[in-house]
């Protein structure tokens, strides 16, 4: 049979994760897609404690802040368009008052700093090599918060700059958490604001940098998952993109998740995840008429299954689902 695509072959990692592992995920919106899938399937996951981050320099800054655990103060914030912002955070952490903003970012910082010290896997997704540097301070920002472009210097990081900053950061991470395993990936989301050529140059820079980091730290400590290559080669068709022709479609995300889960997790955990998915589908299914004998019977069956799974797998938290179905009886 003729293959109508180019298969992407890549080595298995030297390590495997499981439902008992903790996963910290940081990076571009692709991190959020896969992280949301893991969270939905009840894997122990902490996703983007600073919000979505696109470039390696911002990711490195945020990792170092998690290591230090130093709280943010009002001096770290700026005010624009009626909101208080942190240059290291996504807009989801911006609020009308400095107090609200600091409470949100410091609560998250405290939780994720502790989580990082004890987590098993750090999954980093680089989206672009282009960065914005605030002219008044020379600091790389994670988000421009709609501040005029004239206040920034925009340029593309070199392979050497990314490798140097990330190597230093990873070395600090391994002192902070000696058992940490690191997974690097490059987001398949295209950054067409840079133009097609600019996007390709950026992705190529990221690919060369991740390869240097994996080779430098060794496969036992650091591994690479080819999300970018899978979309570019195995899904080489616009039907696998969302309407904006930039982000992967739900079908593409399903495809990447299947590849990623079978690459990272053992067979038993993949099979358990499939069962958890069915339980979650039953929970999210909302019938037109709930007050019927049929739905009551359905709820009773699901409640029994959830309690059985909770007893067999105590590391799975089905409290929300159990409460919901119990309330239907």
Short mmCIF file of C-alpha atoms in Angstrom, two decimals:
data_model
loop_
_atom_site.label_atom_id
_atom_site.label_comp_id
_atom_site.label_asym_id
_atom_site.label_seq_id
_atom_site.Cartn_x
_atom_site.Cartn_y
_atom_site.Cartn_z
CA UNK A 1 0.00 0.00 0.00
CA UNK A 2 1.25 3.49 -0.88
CA UNK A 3 1.77 5.93 1.99
CA UNK A 4 0.46 9.36 1.05
CA UNK A 5 2.46 11.15 3.74
CA UNK A 6 5.97 11.14 5.16
CA UNK A 7 6.07 9.17 8.43
CA UNK A 8 7.94 10.91 11.22
CA UNK A 9 10.10 8.37 13.01
CA UNK A 10 11.55 9.37 16.36
CA UNK A 11 13.17 7.49 19.23
CA UNK A 12 11.40 6.47 22.41
CA UNK A 13 12.45 8.48 25.46
CA UNK A 14 14.84 6.93 27.96
CA UNK A 15 12.20 7.59 30.63
CA UNK A 16 8.46 7.03 30.98
CA UNK A 17 5.88 8.99 32.91
CA UNK A 18 2.72 7.71 34.61
CA UNK A 19 -0.38 8.74 36.52
CA UNK A 20 1.73 8.89 39.67
CA UNK A 21 4.06 11.52 38.14
CA UNK A 22 3.80 15.30 38.40
CA UNK A 23 4.07 17.39 35.23
CA UNK A 24 4.83 21.11 34.98
CA UNK A 25 4.09 22.47 31.49
CA UNK A 26 5.31 25.87 30.32
CA UNK A 27 5.26 27.52 26.92
CA UNK A 28 3.14 28.51 23.95
CA UNK A 29 -0.57 27.91 23.40
CA UNK A 30 0.30 24.40 22.18
CA UNK A 31 1.31 23.69 25.78
CA UNK A 32 -2.22 24.63 26.78
CA UNK A 33 -3.77 22.22 24.26
CA UNK A 34 -1.81 19.20 25.48
CA UNK A 35 -1.90 20.36 29.10
CA UNK A 36 -5.68 20.69 29.00
CA UNK A 37 -5.90 17.16 27.61
CA UNK A 38 -3.73 15.82 30.44
CA UNK A 39 -5.70 17.77 33.03
CA UNK A 40 -8.99 16.49 31.64
CA UNK A 41 -7.70 12.91 31.88
CA UNK A 42 -6.77 13.45 35.54
CA UNK A 43 -2.99 13.50 35.15
CA UNK A 44 -1.23 15.52 37.85
CA UNK A 45 -0.44 18.67 35.90
CA UNK A 46 0.41 22.33 36.48
CA UNK A 47 -0.01 24.41 33.31
CA UNK A 48 1.61 27.77 32.54
CA UNK A 49 1.91 29.45 35.96
CA UNK A 50 2.81 32.72 34.18
CA UNK A 51 0.26 32.26 31.41
CA UNK A 52 1.14 31.53 27.79
CA UNK A 53 4.82 32.15 27.00
CA UNK A 54 6.14 32.12 23.46
CA UNK A 55 9.90 32.60 23.43
CA UNK A 56 12.73 30.70 25.21
CA UNK A 57 14.07 33.80 26.95
CA UNK A 58 10.75 34.50 28.69
CA UNK A 59 10.45 30.84 29.62
CA UNK A 60 13.95 30.92 31.14
CA UNK A 61 13.16 34.09 33.14
CA UNK A 62 9.99 32.56 34.54
CA UNK A 63 11.69 29.29 35.48
CA UNK A 64 14.35 31.23 37.37
CA UNK A 65 11.64 33.16 39.20
CA UNK A 66 10.00 29.87 40.20
CA UNK A 67 13.36 28.66 41.51
CA UNK A 68 13.95 31.81 43.56
CA UNK A 69 10.33 32.07 44.69
CA UNK A 70 10.82 35.83 45.24
CA UNK A 71 7.36 37.47 45.35
CA UNK A 72 6.45 40.22 42.91
CA UNK A 73 5.91 43.76 44.22
CA UNK A 74 4.22 46.82 42.78
CA UNK A 75 7.61 47.90 41.38
CA UNK A 76 7.42 44.88 39.05
CA UNK A 77 4.11 46.08 37.58
CA UNK A 78 3.10 48.70 35.04
CA UNK A 79 -0.26 50.32 34.38
CA UNK A 80 -1.77 50.61 30.91
CA UNK A 81 -5.33 50.99 29.61
CA UNK A 82 -6.83 50.78 33.08
CA UNK A 83 -5.10 47.53 34.05
CA UNK A 84 -2.02 46.61 36.06
CA UNK A 85 0.33 44.25 34.21
CA UNK A 86 3.42 42.20 34.87
CA UNK A 87 5.93 42.07 32.01
CA UNK A 88 6.60 38.41 32.84
CA UNK A 89 2.95 37.38 32.73
CA UNK A 90 0.17 36.84 30.23
CA UNK A 91 -2.80 39.21 30.26
CA UNK A 92 -4.89 36.71 32.21
CA UNK A 93 -3.00 37.95 35.29
CA UNK A 94 -3.88 41.62 34.69
CA UNK A 95 -6.47 43.35 36.86
CA UNK A 96 -7.79 46.88 37.52
CA UNK A 97 -5.86 47.17 40.78
CA UNK A 98 -2.24 46.43 41.64
CA UNK A 99 -3.38 44.49 44.70
CA UNK A 100 -5.50 42.10 42.63
CA UNK A 101 -2.70 41.56 40.13
CA UNK A 102 -0.11 40.88 42.82
CA UNK A 103 -2.41 38.50 44.66
CA UNK A 104 -3.04 36.49 41.49
CA UNK A 105 0.59 36.24 40.37
CA UNK A 106 2.08 35.63 43.83
CA UNK A 107 -0.45 32.95 44.77
CA UNK A 108 0.38 31.17 41.52
CA UNK A 109 4.10 31.70 42.01
CA UNK A 110 4.00 30.18 45.49
CA UNK A 111 2.08 27.11 44.36
CA UNK A 112 4.15 26.44 41.23
CA UNK A 113 7.49 27.10 42.93
CA UNK A 114 6.71 24.28 45.38
CA UNK A 115 5.29 22.13 42.58
CA UNK A 116 8.47 22.52 40.53
CA UNK A 117 10.65 21.38 43.43
CA UNK A 118 8.78 18.09 43.67
CA UNK A 119 7.59 17.48 40.10
CA UNK A 120 8.92 14.67 37.91
CA UNK A 121 8.62 16.17 34.42
CA UNK A 122 9.08 19.66 33.02
CA UNK A 123 7.59 20.00 29.53
CA UNK A 124 8.67 23.13 27.64
CA UNK A 125 7.21 24.27 24.32
CA UNK A 126 9.02 26.98 22.37
CA UNK A 127 6.79 28.95 20.00
CA UNK A 128 9.03 31.61 18.46
CA UNK A 129 12.61 32.88 18.56
CA UNK A 130 11.41 36.47 18.10
CA UNK A 131 11.39 38.55 21.28
CA UNK A 132 10.37 42.02 22.45
CA UNK A 133 12.79 43.94 24.65
CA UNK A 134 11.46 46.87 26.67
CA UNK A 135 13.62 49.86 25.71
CA UNK A 136 13.36 51.55 29.11
CA UNK A 137 14.81 48.55 30.98
CA UNK A 138 16.37 46.23 28.41
CA UNK A 139 14.28 43.36 29.80
CA UNK A 140 12.64 40.78 27.53
CA UNK A 141 8.87 40.85 28.02
CA UNK A 142 6.54 37.88 27.86
CA UNK A 143 3.61 40.01 26.72
CA UNK A 144 3.44 43.55 25.34
CA UNK A 145 -0.01 44.18 26.86
CA UNK A 146 -0.97 46.40 23.89
CA UNK A 147 1.71 48.95 24.77
CA UNK A 148 2.85 50.81 21.59
CA UNK A 149 5.48 48.97 19.55
CA UNK A 150 7.73 52.04 19.69
CA UNK A 151 8.54 51.18 23.32
CA UNK A 152 10.16 47.88 22.36
CA UNK A 153 13.08 46.55 20.38
CA UNK A 154 12.07 43.46 18.41
CA UNK A 155 14.66 40.95 17.22
CA UNK A 156 15.25 37.25 16.70
CA UNK A 157 17.36 35.31 19.18
CA UNK A 158 20.26 33.30 17.80
CA UNK A 159 20.74 29.60 18.40
CA UNK A 160 23.71 30.37 20.63
CA UNK A 161 21.77 32.86 22.75
CA UNK A 162 18.92 30.40 23.32
CA UNK A 163 21.25 27.52 24.16
CA UNK A 164 23.35 29.61 26.56
CA UNK A 165 20.35 30.98 28.50
CA UNK A 166 18.46 27.70 28.60
CA UNK A 167 21.57 25.70 29.56
CA UNK A 168 22.18 27.98 32.51
CA UNK A 169 18.50 27.74 33.49
CA UNK A 170 18.39 23.94 33.24
CA UNK A 171 21.54 23.65 35.34
CA UNK A 172 19.84 25.74 38.04
CA UNK A 173 16.72 23.59 37.72
CA UNK A 174 18.70 20.41 38.29
CA UNK A 175 20.12 21.85 41.50
CA UNK A 176 16.62 22.87 42.61
CA UNK A 177 15.14 19.48 41.64
CA UNK A 178 17.85 16.86 40.95
CA UNK A 179 15.34 14.20 39.81
CA UNK A 180 13.69 16.39 37.16
CA UNK A 181 13.28 15.06 33.61
CA UNK A 182 12.87 17.61 30.82
CA UNK A 183 10.94 17.34 27.57
CA UNK A 184 11.44 19.97 24.87
CA UNK A 185 9.20 20.55 21.90
CA UNK A 186 8.63 23.21 19.24
CA UNK A 187 5.08 24.39 18.72
CA UNK A 188 3.49 23.71 15.32
CA UNK A 189 1.48 26.94 15.66
CA UNK A 190 2.72 29.26 12.93
CA UNK A 191 3.65 32.87 13.69
CA UNK A 192 2.73 34.44 10.36
CA UNK A 193 3.01 38.00 11.66
CA UNK A 194 6.70 37.43 11.02
CA UNK A 195 5.92 36.40 7.43
CA UNK A 196 6.34 32.88 6.06
CA UNK A 197 10.13 33.22 5.83
CA UNK A 198 10.42 34.80 9.27
CA UNK A 199 8.36 31.99 10.76
CA UNK A 200 10.53 29.33 9.15
CA UNK A 201 13.74 31.02 10.27
CA UNK A 202 12.34 31.25 13.79
CA UNK A 203 11.27 27.60 13.91
CA UNK A 204 14.61 26.50 12.46
CA UNK A 205 16.41 28.46 15.19
CA UNK A 206 14.30 26.76 17.86
CA UNK A 207 14.87 23.31 16.36
CA UNK A 208 18.64 23.77 16.31
CA UNK A 209 18.60 25.06 19.88
CA UNK A 210 16.51 22.18 21.24
CA UNK A 211 18.77 19.68 19.48
CA UNK A 212 21.85 21.25 21.08
CA UNK A 213 20.22 21.18 24.52
CA UNK A 214 19.12 17.54 24.25
CA UNK A 215 22.57 16.49 23.09
CA UNK A 216 24.22 18.59 25.78
CA UNK A 217 22.25 17.19 28.72
CA UNK A 218 21.82 13.67 27.35
CA UNK A 219 18.78 11.53 26.57
CA UNK A 220 18.61 10.24 30.15
CA UNK A 221 17.84 13.75 31.38
CA UNK A 222 16.38 15.62 28.41
CA UNK A 223 14.33 14.47 25.42
CA UNK A 224 12.66 15.99 22.37
CA UNK A 225 9.12 15.36 21.14
CA UNK A 226 8.61 16.35 17.45
CA UNK A 227 5.21 18.07 17.58
CA UNK A 228 6.27 20.54 14.88
CA UNK A 229 7.49 17.82 12.54
CA UNK A 230 4.37 15.70 12.99
CA UNK A 231 2.13 18.55 11.87
CA UNK A 232 4.44 19.69 9.08
CA UNK A 233 5.01 16.21 7.60
CA UNK A 234 2.36 13.72 8.66
CA UNK A 235 -0.46 16.30 8.64
CA UNK A 236 0.68 18.30 5.63
CA UNK A 237 -2.75 19.66 4.73
CA UNK A 238 -4.76 22.79 5.61
CA UNK A 239 -7.72 20.67 6.72
CA UNK A 240 -5.70 20.00 9.89
CA UNK A 241 -5.66 23.70 10.77
CA UNK A 242 -8.31 25.82 12.48
CA UNK A 243 -10.14 28.55 10.55
CA UNK A 244 -7.27 30.99 11.09
CA UNK A 245 -4.95 28.60 9.19
CA UNK A 246 -2.39 29.09 11.96
CA UNK A 247 -3.44 26.94 14.91
CA UNK A 248 -3.92 23.16 14.66
CA UNK A 249 -7.48 21.90 14.43
CA UNK A 250 -9.10 19.68 17.10
CA UNK A 251 -8.42 16.68 14.87
CA UNK A 252 -4.72 17.61 14.68
CA UNK A 253 -4.58 18.04 18.46
CA UNK A 254 -6.16 14.60 18.90
CA UNK A 255 -3.52 13.16 16.58
CA UNK A 256 -0.64 14.83 18.42
CA UNK A 257 -2.05 13.78 21.79
CA UNK A 258 -2.24 10.14 20.71
CA UNK A 259 1.39 10.24 19.53
CA UNK A 260 2.55 12.09 22.63
CA UNK A 261 0.70 9.92 25.15
CA UNK A 262 1.99 6.67 23.65
CA UNK A 263 5.49 8.14 23.53
CA UNK A 264 5.59 9.37 27.13
CA UNK A 265 3.32 7.00 29.07
CA UNK A 266 3.41 3.25 29.55
CA UNK A 267 0.77 0.93 28.10
CA UNK A 268 -1.17 0.59 31.35
CA UNK A 269 -1.45 4.33 31.78
CA UNK A 270 -2.55 4.82 28.17
CA UNK A 271 -5.28 2.23 28.69
CA UNK A 272 -6.32 3.83 31.98
CA UNK A 273 -6.46 7.23 30.27
CA UNK A 274 -8.87 5.76 27.71
CA UNK A 275 -11.17 4.62 30.52
CA UNK A 276 -10.93 7.99 32.24
CA UNK A 277 -11.86 9.62 28.93
CA UNK A 278 -15.07 7.56 28.79
CA UNK A 279 -15.95 8.56 32.35
CA UNK A 280 -15.32 12.19 31.52
CA UNK A 281 -17.49 11.96 28.40
CA UNK A 282 -20.35 10.61 30.50
CA UNK A 283 -19.90 13.54 32.90
CA UNK A 284 -19.85 16.22 30.18
CA UNK A 285 -22.84 14.71 28.37
CA UNK A 286 -25.89 16.81 29.22
CA UNK A 287 -29.19 15.19 28.12
CA UNK A 288 -32.14 17.29 26.99
CA UNK A 289 -34.29 15.87 29.78
CA UNK A 290 -32.53 15.02 33.03
CA UNK A 291 -35.57 14.26 35.18
CA UNK A 292 -36.35 10.92 33.54
CA UNK A 293 -36.04 7.30 34.72
CA UNK A 294 -33.54 6.63 31.93
CA UNK A 295 -31.18 9.42 33.03
CA UNK A 296 -31.55 8.45 36.70
CA UNK A 297 -30.46 4.91 35.79
CA UNK A 298 -27.58 6.32 33.74
CA UNK A 299 -26.48 8.52 36.65
CA UNK A 300 -26.66 5.59 39.07
CA UNK A 301 -24.49 3.45 36.79
CA UNK A 302 -21.92 6.22 36.34
CA UNK A 303 -21.81 6.92 40.06
CA UNK A 304 -21.08 3.27 40.77
CA UNK A 305 -18.31 3.20 38.14
CA UNK A 306 -16.73 6.40 39.48
CA UNK A 307 -16.65 5.09 43.04
CA UNK A 308 -15.11 1.83 41.87
CA UNK A 309 -12.40 3.68 39.94
CA UNK A 310 -11.73 6.00 42.89
CA UNK A 311 -11.22 2.99 45.13
CA UNK A 312 -9.03 1.12 42.64
CA UNK A 313 -7.04 4.23 41.61
CA UNK A 314 -6.93 6.53 44.67
CA UNK A 315 -4.63 8.97 42.82
CA UNK A 316 -7.53 9.87 40.49
CA UNK A 317 -9.75 12.66 41.78
CA UNK A 318 -13.34 12.11 40.65
CA UNK A 319 -14.90 14.20 43.43
CA UNK A 320 -16.52 16.66 41.00
CA UNK A 321 -18.03 13.90 38.87
CA UNK A 322 -19.23 11.91 41.89
CA UNK A 323 -20.89 14.98 43.38
CA UNK A 324 -22.64 15.72 40.09
CA UNK A 325 -24.10 12.26 39.53
CA UNK A 326 -25.04 11.88 43.20
CA UNK A 327 -27.02 15.11 42.95
CA UNK A 328 -29.06 13.66 40.06
CA UNK A 329 -30.45 10.80 42.19
#
